[in-house]
Coordinates of C-alpha atoms and ligand atoms in Angstrom, one line a residue:
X24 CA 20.6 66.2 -33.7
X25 CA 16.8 65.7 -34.9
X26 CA 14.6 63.1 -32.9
X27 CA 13.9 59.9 -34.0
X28 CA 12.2 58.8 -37.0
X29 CA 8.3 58.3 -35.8
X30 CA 6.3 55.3 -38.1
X31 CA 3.0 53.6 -37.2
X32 CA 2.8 50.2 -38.6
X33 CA -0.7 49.2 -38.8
X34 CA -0.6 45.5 -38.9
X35 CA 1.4 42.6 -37.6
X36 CA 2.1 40.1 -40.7
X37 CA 5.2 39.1 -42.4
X38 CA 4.7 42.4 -44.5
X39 CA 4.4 45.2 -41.3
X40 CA 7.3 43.0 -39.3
X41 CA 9.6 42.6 -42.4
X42 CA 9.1 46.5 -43.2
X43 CA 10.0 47.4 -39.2
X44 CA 13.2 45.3 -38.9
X45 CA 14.0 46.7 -42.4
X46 CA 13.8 50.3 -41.4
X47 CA 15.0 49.8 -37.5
X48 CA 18.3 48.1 -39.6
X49 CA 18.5 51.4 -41.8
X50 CA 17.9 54.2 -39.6
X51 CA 21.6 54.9 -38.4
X52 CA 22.1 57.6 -35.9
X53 CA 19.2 59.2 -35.5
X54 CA 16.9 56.0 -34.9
X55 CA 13.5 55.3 -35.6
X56 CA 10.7 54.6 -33.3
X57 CA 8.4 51.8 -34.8
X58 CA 4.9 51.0 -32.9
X59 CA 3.3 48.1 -34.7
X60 CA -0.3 47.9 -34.1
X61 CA -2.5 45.2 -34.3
X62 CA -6.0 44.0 -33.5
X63 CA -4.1 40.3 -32.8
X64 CA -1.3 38.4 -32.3
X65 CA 1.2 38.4 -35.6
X66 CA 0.2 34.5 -35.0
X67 CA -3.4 35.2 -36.1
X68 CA -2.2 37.0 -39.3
X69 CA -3.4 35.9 -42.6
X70 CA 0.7 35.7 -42.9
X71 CA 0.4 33.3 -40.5
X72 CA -1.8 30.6 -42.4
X73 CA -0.1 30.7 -45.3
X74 CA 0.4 27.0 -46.1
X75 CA 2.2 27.0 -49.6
X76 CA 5.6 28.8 -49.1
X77 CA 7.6 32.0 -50.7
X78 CA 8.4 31.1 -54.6
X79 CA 11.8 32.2 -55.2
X80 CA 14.1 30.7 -57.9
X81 CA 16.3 28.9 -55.8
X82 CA 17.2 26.1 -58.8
X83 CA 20.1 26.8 -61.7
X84 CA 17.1 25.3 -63.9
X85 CA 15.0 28.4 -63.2
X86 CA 15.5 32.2 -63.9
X87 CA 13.9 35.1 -62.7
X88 CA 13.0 35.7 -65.9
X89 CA 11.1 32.3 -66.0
X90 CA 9.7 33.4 -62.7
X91 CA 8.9 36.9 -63.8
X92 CA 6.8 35.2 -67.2
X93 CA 4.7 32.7 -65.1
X94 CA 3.9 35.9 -63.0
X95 CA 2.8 38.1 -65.9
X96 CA 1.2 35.0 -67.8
X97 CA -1.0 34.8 -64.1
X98 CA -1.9 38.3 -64.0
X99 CA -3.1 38.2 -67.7
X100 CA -0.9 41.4 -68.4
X101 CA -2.0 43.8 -65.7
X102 CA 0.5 43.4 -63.6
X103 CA 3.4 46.5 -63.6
X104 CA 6.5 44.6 -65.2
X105 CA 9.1 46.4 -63.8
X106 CA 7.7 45.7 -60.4
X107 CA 7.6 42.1 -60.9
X108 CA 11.0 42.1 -62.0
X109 CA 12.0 43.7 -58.6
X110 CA 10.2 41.5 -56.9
X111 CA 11.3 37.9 -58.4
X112 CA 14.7 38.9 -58.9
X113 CA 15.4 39.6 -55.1
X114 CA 13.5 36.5 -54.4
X115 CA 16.1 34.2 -53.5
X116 CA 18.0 37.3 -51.1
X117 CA 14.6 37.3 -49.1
X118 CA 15.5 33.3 -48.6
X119 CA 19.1 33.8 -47.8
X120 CA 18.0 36.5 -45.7
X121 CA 15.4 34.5 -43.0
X122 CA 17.6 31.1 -43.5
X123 CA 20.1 34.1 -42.1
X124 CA 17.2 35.0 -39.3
X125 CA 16.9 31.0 -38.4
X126 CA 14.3 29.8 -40.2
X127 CA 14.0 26.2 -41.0
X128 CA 12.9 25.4 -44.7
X129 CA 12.1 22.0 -45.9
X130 CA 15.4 20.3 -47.3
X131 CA 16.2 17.2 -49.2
X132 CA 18.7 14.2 -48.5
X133 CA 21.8 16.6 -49.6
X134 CA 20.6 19.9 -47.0
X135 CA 20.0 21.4 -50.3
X136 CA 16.2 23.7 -50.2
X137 CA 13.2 21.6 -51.5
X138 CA 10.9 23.4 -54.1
X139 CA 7.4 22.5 -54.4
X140 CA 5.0 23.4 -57.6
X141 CA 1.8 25.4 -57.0
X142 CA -0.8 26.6 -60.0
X143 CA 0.8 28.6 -62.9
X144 CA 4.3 27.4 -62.3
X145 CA 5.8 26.0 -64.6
X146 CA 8.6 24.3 -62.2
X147 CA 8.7 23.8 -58.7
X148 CA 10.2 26.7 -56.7
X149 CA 8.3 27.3 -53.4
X150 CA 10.5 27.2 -50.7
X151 CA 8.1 26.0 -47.8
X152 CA 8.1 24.4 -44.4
X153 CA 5.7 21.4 -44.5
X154 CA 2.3 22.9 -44.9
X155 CA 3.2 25.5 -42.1
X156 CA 5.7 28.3 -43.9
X157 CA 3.4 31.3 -43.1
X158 CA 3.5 30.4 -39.2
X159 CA 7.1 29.4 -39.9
X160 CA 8.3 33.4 -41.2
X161 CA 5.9 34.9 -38.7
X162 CA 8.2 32.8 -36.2
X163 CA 11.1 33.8 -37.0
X164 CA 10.1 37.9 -37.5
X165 CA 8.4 38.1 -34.6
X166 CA 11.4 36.5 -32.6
X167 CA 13.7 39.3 -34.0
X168 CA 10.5 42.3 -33.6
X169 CA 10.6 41.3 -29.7
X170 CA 14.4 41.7 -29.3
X171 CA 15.0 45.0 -31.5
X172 CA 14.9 48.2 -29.4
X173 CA 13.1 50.8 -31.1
X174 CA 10.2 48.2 -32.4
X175 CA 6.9 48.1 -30.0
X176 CA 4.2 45.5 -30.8
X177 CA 0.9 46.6 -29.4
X178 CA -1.9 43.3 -30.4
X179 CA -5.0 45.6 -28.7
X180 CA -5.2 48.2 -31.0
X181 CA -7.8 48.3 -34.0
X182 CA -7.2 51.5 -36.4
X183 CA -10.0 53.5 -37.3
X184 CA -8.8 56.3 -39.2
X185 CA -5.8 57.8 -40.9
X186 CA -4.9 61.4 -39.9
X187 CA -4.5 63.7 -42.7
X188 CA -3.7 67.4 -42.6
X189 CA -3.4 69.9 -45.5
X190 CA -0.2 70.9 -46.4
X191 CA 1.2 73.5 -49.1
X192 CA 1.8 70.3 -51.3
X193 CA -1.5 69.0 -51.0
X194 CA -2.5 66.3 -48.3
X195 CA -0.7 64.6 -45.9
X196 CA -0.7 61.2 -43.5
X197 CA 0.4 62.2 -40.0
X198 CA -0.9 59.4 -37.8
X199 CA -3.8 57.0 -36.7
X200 CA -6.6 57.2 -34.9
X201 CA -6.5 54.0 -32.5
X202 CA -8.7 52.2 -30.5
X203 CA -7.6 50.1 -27.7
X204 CA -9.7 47.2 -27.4
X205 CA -8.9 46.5 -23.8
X206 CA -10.4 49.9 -22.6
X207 CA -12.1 51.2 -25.4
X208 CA -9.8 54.3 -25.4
X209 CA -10.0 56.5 -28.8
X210 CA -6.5 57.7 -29.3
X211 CA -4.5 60.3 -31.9
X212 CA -1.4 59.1 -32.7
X213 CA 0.9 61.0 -34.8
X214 CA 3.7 59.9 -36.8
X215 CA 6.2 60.9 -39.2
X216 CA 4.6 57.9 -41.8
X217 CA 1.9 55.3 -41.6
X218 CA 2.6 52.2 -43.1
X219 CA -1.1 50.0 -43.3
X220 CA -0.2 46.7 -43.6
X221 CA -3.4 44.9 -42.4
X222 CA -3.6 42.0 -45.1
X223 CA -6.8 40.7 -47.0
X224 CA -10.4 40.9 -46.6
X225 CA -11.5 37.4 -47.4
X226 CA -14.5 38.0 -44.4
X227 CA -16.8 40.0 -47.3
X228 CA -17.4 36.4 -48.5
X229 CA -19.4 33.8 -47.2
X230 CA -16.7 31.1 -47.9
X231 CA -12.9 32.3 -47.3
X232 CA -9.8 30.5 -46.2
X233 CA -8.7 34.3 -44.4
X234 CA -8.7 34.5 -40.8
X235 CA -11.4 36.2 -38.7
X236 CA -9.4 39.4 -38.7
X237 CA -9.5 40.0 -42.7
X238 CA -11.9 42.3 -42.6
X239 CA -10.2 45.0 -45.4
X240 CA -9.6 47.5 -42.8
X241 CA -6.1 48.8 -44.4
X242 CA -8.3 49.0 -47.5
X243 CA -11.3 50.9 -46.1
X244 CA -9.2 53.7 -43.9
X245 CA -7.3 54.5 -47.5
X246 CA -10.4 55.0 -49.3
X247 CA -12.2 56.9 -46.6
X248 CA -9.0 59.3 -46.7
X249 CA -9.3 59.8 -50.7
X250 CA -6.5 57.8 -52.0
X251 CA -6.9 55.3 -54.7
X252 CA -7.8 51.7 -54.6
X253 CA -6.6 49.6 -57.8
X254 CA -8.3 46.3 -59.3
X255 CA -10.2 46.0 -56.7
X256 CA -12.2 43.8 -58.9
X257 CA -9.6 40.9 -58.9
X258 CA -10.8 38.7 -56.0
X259 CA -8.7 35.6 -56.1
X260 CA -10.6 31.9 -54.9
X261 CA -9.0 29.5 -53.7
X262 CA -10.3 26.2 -55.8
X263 CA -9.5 23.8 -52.5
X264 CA -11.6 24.6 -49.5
X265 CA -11.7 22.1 -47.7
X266 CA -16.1 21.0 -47.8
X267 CA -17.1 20.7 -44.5
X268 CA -20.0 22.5 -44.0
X269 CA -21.0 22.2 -39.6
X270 CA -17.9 23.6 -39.6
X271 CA -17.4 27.6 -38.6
X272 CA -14.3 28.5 -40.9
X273 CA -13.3 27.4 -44.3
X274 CA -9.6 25.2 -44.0
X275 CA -7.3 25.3 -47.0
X276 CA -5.9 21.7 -48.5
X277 CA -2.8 23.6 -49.9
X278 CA -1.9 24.6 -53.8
X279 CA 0.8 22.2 -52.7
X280 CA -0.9 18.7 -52.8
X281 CA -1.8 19.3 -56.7
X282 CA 1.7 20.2 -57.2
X283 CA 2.2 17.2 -55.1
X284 CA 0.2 14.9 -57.4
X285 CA -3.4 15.1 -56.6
X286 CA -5.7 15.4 -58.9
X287 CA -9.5 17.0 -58.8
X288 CA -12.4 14.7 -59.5
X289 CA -16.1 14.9 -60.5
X290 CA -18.7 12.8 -58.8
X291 CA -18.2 10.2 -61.2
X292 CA -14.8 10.3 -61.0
X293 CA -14.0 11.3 -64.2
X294 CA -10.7 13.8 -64.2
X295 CA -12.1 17.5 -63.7
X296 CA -9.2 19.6 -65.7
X297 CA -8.5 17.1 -68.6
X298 CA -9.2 19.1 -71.6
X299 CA -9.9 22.5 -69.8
X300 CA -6.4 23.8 -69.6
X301 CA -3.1 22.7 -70.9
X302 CA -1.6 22.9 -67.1
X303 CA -4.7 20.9 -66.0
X304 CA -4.9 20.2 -62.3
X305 CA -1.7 23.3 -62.0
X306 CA -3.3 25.7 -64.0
X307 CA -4.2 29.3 -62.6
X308 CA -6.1 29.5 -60.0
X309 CA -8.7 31.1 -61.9
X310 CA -8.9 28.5 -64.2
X311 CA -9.5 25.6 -61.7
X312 CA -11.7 28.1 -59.5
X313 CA -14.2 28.4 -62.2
X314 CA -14.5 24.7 -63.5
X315 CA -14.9 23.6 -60.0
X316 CA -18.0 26.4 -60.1
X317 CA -19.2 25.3 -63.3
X318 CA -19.2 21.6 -62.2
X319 CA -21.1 22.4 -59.1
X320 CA -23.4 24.7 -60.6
X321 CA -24.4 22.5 -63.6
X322 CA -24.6 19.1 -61.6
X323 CA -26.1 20.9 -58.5
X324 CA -23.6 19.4 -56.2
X325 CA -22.0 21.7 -53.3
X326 CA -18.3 20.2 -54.2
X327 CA -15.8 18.0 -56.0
X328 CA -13.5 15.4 -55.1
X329 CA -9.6 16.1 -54.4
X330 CA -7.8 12.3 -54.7
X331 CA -5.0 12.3 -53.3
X332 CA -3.9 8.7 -54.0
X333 CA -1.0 9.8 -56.2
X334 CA 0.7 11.3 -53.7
X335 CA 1.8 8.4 -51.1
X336 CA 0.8 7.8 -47.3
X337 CA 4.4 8.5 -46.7
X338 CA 5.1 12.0 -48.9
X339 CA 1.4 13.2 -47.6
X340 CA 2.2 12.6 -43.9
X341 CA 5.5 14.3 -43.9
X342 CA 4.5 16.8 -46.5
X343 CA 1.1 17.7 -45.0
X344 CA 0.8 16.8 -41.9
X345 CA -0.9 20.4 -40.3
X346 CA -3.9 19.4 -43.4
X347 CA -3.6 16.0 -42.1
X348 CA -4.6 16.4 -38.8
X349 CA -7.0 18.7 -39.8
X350 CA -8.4 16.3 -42.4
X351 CA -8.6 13.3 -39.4
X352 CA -9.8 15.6 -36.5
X353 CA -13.1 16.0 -38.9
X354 CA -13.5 12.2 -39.8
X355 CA -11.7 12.6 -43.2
X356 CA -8.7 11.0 -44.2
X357 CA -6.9 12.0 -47.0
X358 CA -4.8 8.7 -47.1
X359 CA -7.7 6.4 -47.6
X360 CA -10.2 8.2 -50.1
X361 CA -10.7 11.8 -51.8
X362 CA -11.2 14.7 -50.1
X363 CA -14.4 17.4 -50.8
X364 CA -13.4 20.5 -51.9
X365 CA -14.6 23.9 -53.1
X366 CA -13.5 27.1 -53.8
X367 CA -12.9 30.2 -51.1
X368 CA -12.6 33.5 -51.4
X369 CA -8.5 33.4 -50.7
X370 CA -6.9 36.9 -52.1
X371 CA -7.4 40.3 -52.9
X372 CA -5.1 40.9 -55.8
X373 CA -6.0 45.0 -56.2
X374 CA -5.7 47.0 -53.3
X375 CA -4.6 50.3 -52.2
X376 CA -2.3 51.9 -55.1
X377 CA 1.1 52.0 -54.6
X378 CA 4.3 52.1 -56.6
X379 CA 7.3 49.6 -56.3
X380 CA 8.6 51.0 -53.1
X381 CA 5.3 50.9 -51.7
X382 CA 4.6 54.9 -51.3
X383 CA 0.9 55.3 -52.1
X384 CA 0.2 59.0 -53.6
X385 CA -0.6 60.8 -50.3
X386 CA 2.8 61.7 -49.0
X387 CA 3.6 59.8 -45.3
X388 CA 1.6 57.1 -46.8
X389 CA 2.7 53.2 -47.4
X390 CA 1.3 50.2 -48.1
X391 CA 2.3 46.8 -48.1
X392 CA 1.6 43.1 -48.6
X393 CA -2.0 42.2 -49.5
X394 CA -3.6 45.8 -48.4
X395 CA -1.7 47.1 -51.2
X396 CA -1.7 46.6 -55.1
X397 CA 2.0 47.3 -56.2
X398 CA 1.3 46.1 -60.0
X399 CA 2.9 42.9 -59.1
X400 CA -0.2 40.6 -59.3
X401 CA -2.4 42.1 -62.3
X402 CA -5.8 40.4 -62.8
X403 CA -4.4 37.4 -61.0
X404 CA -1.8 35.9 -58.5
X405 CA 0.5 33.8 -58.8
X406 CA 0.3 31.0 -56.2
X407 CA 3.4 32.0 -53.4
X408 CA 4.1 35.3 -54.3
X409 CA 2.5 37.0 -51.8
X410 CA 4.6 36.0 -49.0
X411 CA 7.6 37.0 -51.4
X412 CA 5.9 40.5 -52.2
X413 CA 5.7 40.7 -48.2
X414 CA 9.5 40.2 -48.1
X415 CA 11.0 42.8 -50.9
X416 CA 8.8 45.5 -51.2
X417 CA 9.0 46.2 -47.3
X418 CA 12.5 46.8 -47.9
X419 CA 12.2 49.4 -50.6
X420 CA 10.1 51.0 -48.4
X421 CA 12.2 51.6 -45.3
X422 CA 15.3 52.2 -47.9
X423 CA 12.9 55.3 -49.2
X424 CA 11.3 56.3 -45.7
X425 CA 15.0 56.3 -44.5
X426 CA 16.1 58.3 -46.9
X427 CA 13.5 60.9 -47.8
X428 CA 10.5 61.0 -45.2
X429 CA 10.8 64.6 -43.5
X430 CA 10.3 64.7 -39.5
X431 CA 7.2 66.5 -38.8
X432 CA 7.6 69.7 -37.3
X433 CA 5.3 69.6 -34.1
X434 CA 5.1 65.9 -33.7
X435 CA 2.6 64.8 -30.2
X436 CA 3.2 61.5 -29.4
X437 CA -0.3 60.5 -28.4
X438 CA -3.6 62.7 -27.6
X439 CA -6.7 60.6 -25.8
X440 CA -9.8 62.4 -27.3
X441 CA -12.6 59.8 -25.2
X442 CA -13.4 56.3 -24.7
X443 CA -15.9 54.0 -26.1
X444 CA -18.2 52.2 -24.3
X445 CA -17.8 49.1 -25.9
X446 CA -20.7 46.4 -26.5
X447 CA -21.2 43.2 -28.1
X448 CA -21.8 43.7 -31.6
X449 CA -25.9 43.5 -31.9
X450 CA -28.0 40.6 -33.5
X451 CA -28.9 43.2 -36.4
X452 CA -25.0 44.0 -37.4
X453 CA -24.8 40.3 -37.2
X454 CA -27.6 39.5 -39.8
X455 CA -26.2 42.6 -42.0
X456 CA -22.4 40.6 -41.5
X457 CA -23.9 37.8 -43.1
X458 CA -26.5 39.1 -45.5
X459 CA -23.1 40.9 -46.9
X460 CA -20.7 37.9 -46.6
X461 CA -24.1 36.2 -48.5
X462 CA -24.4 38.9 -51.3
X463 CA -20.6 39.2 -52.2
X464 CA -20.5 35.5 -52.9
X465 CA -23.8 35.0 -55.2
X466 CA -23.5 38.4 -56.8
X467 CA -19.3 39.1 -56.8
X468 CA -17.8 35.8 -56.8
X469 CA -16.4 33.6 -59.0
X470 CA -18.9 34.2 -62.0
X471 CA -20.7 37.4 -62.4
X472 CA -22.8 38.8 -64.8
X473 CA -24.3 42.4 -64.7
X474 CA -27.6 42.1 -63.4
X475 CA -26.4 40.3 -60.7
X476 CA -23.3 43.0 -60.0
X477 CA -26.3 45.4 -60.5
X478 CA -28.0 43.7 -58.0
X479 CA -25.9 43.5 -55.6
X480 CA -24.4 47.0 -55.8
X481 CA -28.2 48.1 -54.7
X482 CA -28.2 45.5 -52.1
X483 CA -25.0 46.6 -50.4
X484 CA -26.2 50.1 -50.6
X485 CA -28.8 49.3 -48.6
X486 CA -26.8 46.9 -46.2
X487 CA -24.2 50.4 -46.0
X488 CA -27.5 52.4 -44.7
X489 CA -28.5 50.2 -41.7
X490 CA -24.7 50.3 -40.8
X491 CA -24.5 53.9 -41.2
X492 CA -27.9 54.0 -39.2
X493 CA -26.6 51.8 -36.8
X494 CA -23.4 53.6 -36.1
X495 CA -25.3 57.3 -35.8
X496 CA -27.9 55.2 -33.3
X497 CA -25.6 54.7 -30.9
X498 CA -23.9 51.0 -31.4
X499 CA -20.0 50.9 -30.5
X500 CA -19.3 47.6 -31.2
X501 CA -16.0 46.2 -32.7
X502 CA -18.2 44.4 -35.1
X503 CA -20.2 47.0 -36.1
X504 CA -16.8 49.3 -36.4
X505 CA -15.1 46.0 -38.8
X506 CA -18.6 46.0 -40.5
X507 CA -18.0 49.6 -41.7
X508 CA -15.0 48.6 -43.4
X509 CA -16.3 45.4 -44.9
X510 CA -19.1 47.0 -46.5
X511 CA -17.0 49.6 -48.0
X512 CA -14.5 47.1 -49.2
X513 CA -17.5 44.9 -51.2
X514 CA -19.1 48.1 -52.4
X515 CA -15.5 48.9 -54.2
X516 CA -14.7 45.3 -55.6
X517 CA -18.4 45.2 -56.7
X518 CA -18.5 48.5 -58.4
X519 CA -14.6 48.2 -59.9
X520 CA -16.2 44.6 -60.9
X521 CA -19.1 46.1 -63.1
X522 CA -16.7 48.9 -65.0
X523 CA -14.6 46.2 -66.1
X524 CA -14.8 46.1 -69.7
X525 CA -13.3 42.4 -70.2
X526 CA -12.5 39.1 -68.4
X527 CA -9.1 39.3 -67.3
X528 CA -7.7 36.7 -64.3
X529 CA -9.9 36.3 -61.6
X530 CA -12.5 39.0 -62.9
X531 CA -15.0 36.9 -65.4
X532 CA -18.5 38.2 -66.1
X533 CA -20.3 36.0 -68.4
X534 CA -22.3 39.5 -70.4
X535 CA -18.4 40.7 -71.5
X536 CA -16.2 39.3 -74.3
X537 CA -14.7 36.2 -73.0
X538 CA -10.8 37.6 -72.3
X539 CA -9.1 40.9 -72.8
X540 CA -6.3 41.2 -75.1
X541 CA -3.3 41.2 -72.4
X542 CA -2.4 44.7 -72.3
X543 CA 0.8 46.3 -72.0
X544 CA 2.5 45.2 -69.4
X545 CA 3.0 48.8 -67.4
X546 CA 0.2 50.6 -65.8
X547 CA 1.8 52.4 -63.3
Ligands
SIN653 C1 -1.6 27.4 -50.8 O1 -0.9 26.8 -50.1 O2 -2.3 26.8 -51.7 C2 -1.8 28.9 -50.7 C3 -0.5 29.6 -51.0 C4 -0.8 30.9 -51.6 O3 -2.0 31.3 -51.6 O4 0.1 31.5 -52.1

């Protein structure tokens, strides 16, 4: 009998653990040995702050094919539609499925699943707990990763590069190279496939509701190793950021409390959305993203007002009550007055190119959940569908890798080739962190026009030569090595940004016609 299926999954969210239960399920006889590796804890995920929920049409009022037009009407006809259809029509499996695993979803007064509205839907049907349903799935997968044999977590292992060899067919993925953060070890791992899984890259902006460790690494490794990254230009904000500006990260007040019945507000309290779209406070996030800019800009005022007044003490306490605490532990309180808010870079919608099983086109290649762009989300995302995305396409990936992924022939578990000296990232790659984070958000953010894309395509450039500089000099830093990746990652959504032809979604540069046509709805 052949050995065991080998797989690397770089990356510890909902996506990487739902992909190695999936495949540990569906390996049979022969098994599969699954390594997971991670920089952190699956708790520090971008999974893991999820707030919203997994939309899934769990009411007989709604369809999949309700689900599946909100989601092309989002991504402004760019998204692949037979990959959306795959992916809302197994939506409400994926719930059976983790109420199957134990987790614990909001219900009402009858045990029947609650459904909460979020921008661009046009009913409620995210299935959430409270304003905690990313920590809530993480729970429950990373219960059932620690008790499967086959499945090892390592949390102290940064990727740096995929291996690639020539083959007769062309190229192929055989492994990682690691680096254990511990000892500063530099490893070869080889595998029969590599599944990158590593989430978002919210950290190339100056303002983004992402966790520390979104730093595009998934993203950058692909692109070093020649395979191709997709609407890369479709960076999605977030319009409610929480303003609180002594404060180190950016908190999210959750899709959830518009859907809830809040309502955004200009300084003079005047309803922000009336007039702008017919979905007003619930239209795309796009939509609400840039009015929220344009009010700033043009009254020169660094956010708007979120009431929450509609909502109830009651409903926001029970609904809310992770925001809540966040809200009070900084002075604010929700229940007695509006809350600032301003958009943050939340989601990358393009990513690494994949079709719907989530095979990129460099055979032993996968990728999944945000890393990836499978043609579900198009120019824009629908609010909650990531999480679901993270749930079905990880299956049709370890069905396919089951299936079809041939054992290597010499296969070398592990090779150490030398250890880093590691060192506190230097006070130049810190200034070059933030003159990036600075540059992406005033030249690539929510508005762009050319010069400005122009300008900061040379800046980056430059910003890309003191790394590069920095790295042949000698520095070893695990900032300087995330850094790398960043600055790749904002070249490509900057330079995919300025061969855009038209404003589609999140993409809007004020020098191009004002929307595209929606195109067909395939691009595969
Ligand atoms: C939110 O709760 O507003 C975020 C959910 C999402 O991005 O899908």
């Amino acid at each position: 009998m052949s050995r065991p299926l080998e797989v690397i999954v770089v990356g510890s969210g909902v996506a990487g653990m739902a992909f190695a239960l999936r495949l540990s399920a569906l390996a049979g006889k022969r098994g599969a040995n699954i390594r997971i590796l991670s920089k952190a804890a699956p708790e520090q995920s971008n999974s893991n702050a999820a707030q919203g929920g997994v939309a899934a049409v769990i009411r007989p009022s709604d369809s999949w094919e309700q689900h599946r037009d909100d989601t092309l009407a989002v991504g402004v006809g760019r998204c692949d539609k037979a990959v959306v259809e795959r992916v809302v029509k197994e939506g409400p499996e994926c719930i059976r499925e983790l109420l199957r695993q134990g987790a614990r979803f909001d219900t009402d007064e009858r045990g029947e699943l609650e459904a909460a509205r979020e921008g661009g839907h046009r009913t409620a049907r995210v299935v959430h707990r409270g304003d905690r349903t990313g920590a809530e799935l993480v729970r429950v997968l990373h219960e059932e990763v620690s008790r499967t044999p086959g499945i090892w977590l390592d949390t102290a292992s940064m990727a740096l590069e995929l291996l690639v060899e020539d083959v007769p067919e062309g190229r192929r993925c055989t492994g990682v190279q690691t680096l254990n953060l511990t000892t500063g070890t530099v490893t070869l791992e080889e595998a029969d496939a590599v599944v990158l899984a590593t989430g978002g890259a919210g950290q190339v902006y100056r303002h983004t509701t992402n966790p520390a460790g979104a730093t595009g690494s998934g993203v950058a490794m692909a692109a070093r190793a020649g395979v191709t990254l997709r609407d890369m230009a479709f960076v999605q904000f977030h319009p409610t950021a929480l303003y609180a500006p002594d404060e180190p990260g950016t908190f999210l007040i959750s899709e959830a409390v518009r859907g809830a019945g809040a309502v955004l507000l200009r300084h003079d309290g005047s309803r922000l959305m009336e007039g702008v779209h017919p979905m007003v406070d619930l239209a795309p996030r796009n939509v609400v993203a840039r009015a929220i800019h344009a009010e700033m800009r043009n009254g020169g005022v660094p956010h708007v007002w979120l009431d929450t007044s509609r909502i109830g003490r009651s409903r926001f306490t029970k609904e809310f009550p992770m925001i809540l605490e966040h809200c009070w532990s900084l002075g604010l309180d929700p229940l007695t007055g509006p809350l600032p808010v301003m958009p943050a870079a939340h989601y990358l919608c393009g990513g690494i190119r994949t079709d719907a099983d989530g095979a990129t086109e460099m055979p032993g290649l996968y990728a999944l959940g945000e890393c990836a762009s499978s043609g579900l989300h198009g120019a824009d995302r629908l609010a909650s569908n990531s999480l679901l995305e993270a749930l079905v396409i990880p299956r049709h990936a370890a069905e396919r890798m089951a299936a079809a992924v041939p054992r290597m022939d010499k296969w070398e578990a592990r090779k150490e080739i030398g250890r880093l000296q590691l060192m506190p990232g230097s006070l130049t790659a810190q200034a070059l962190r933030q003159r990036l984070r600075d540059v992406m958000m005033d030249g690539v953010g929510i508005v762009r026009d050319d010069a400005g894309l122009q300008a900061a395509a040379d800046e980056l450039l430059v910003i890309k030569q003191h790394v590069d500089g920095l790295l042949h000099g000698g520095e070893r830093s695990i900032e300087l090595l995330e850094l790398r990746d960043m600055v790749l990652v904002g070249r490509a959504i900057c330079l995919q940004a300025m061969l855009e032809p038209c404003n589609a979604g999140a993409h809007w540069n004020t020098d191009r016609v004002q929307q595209c046509e929606p195109m067909a709805t395939s691009q595969a």
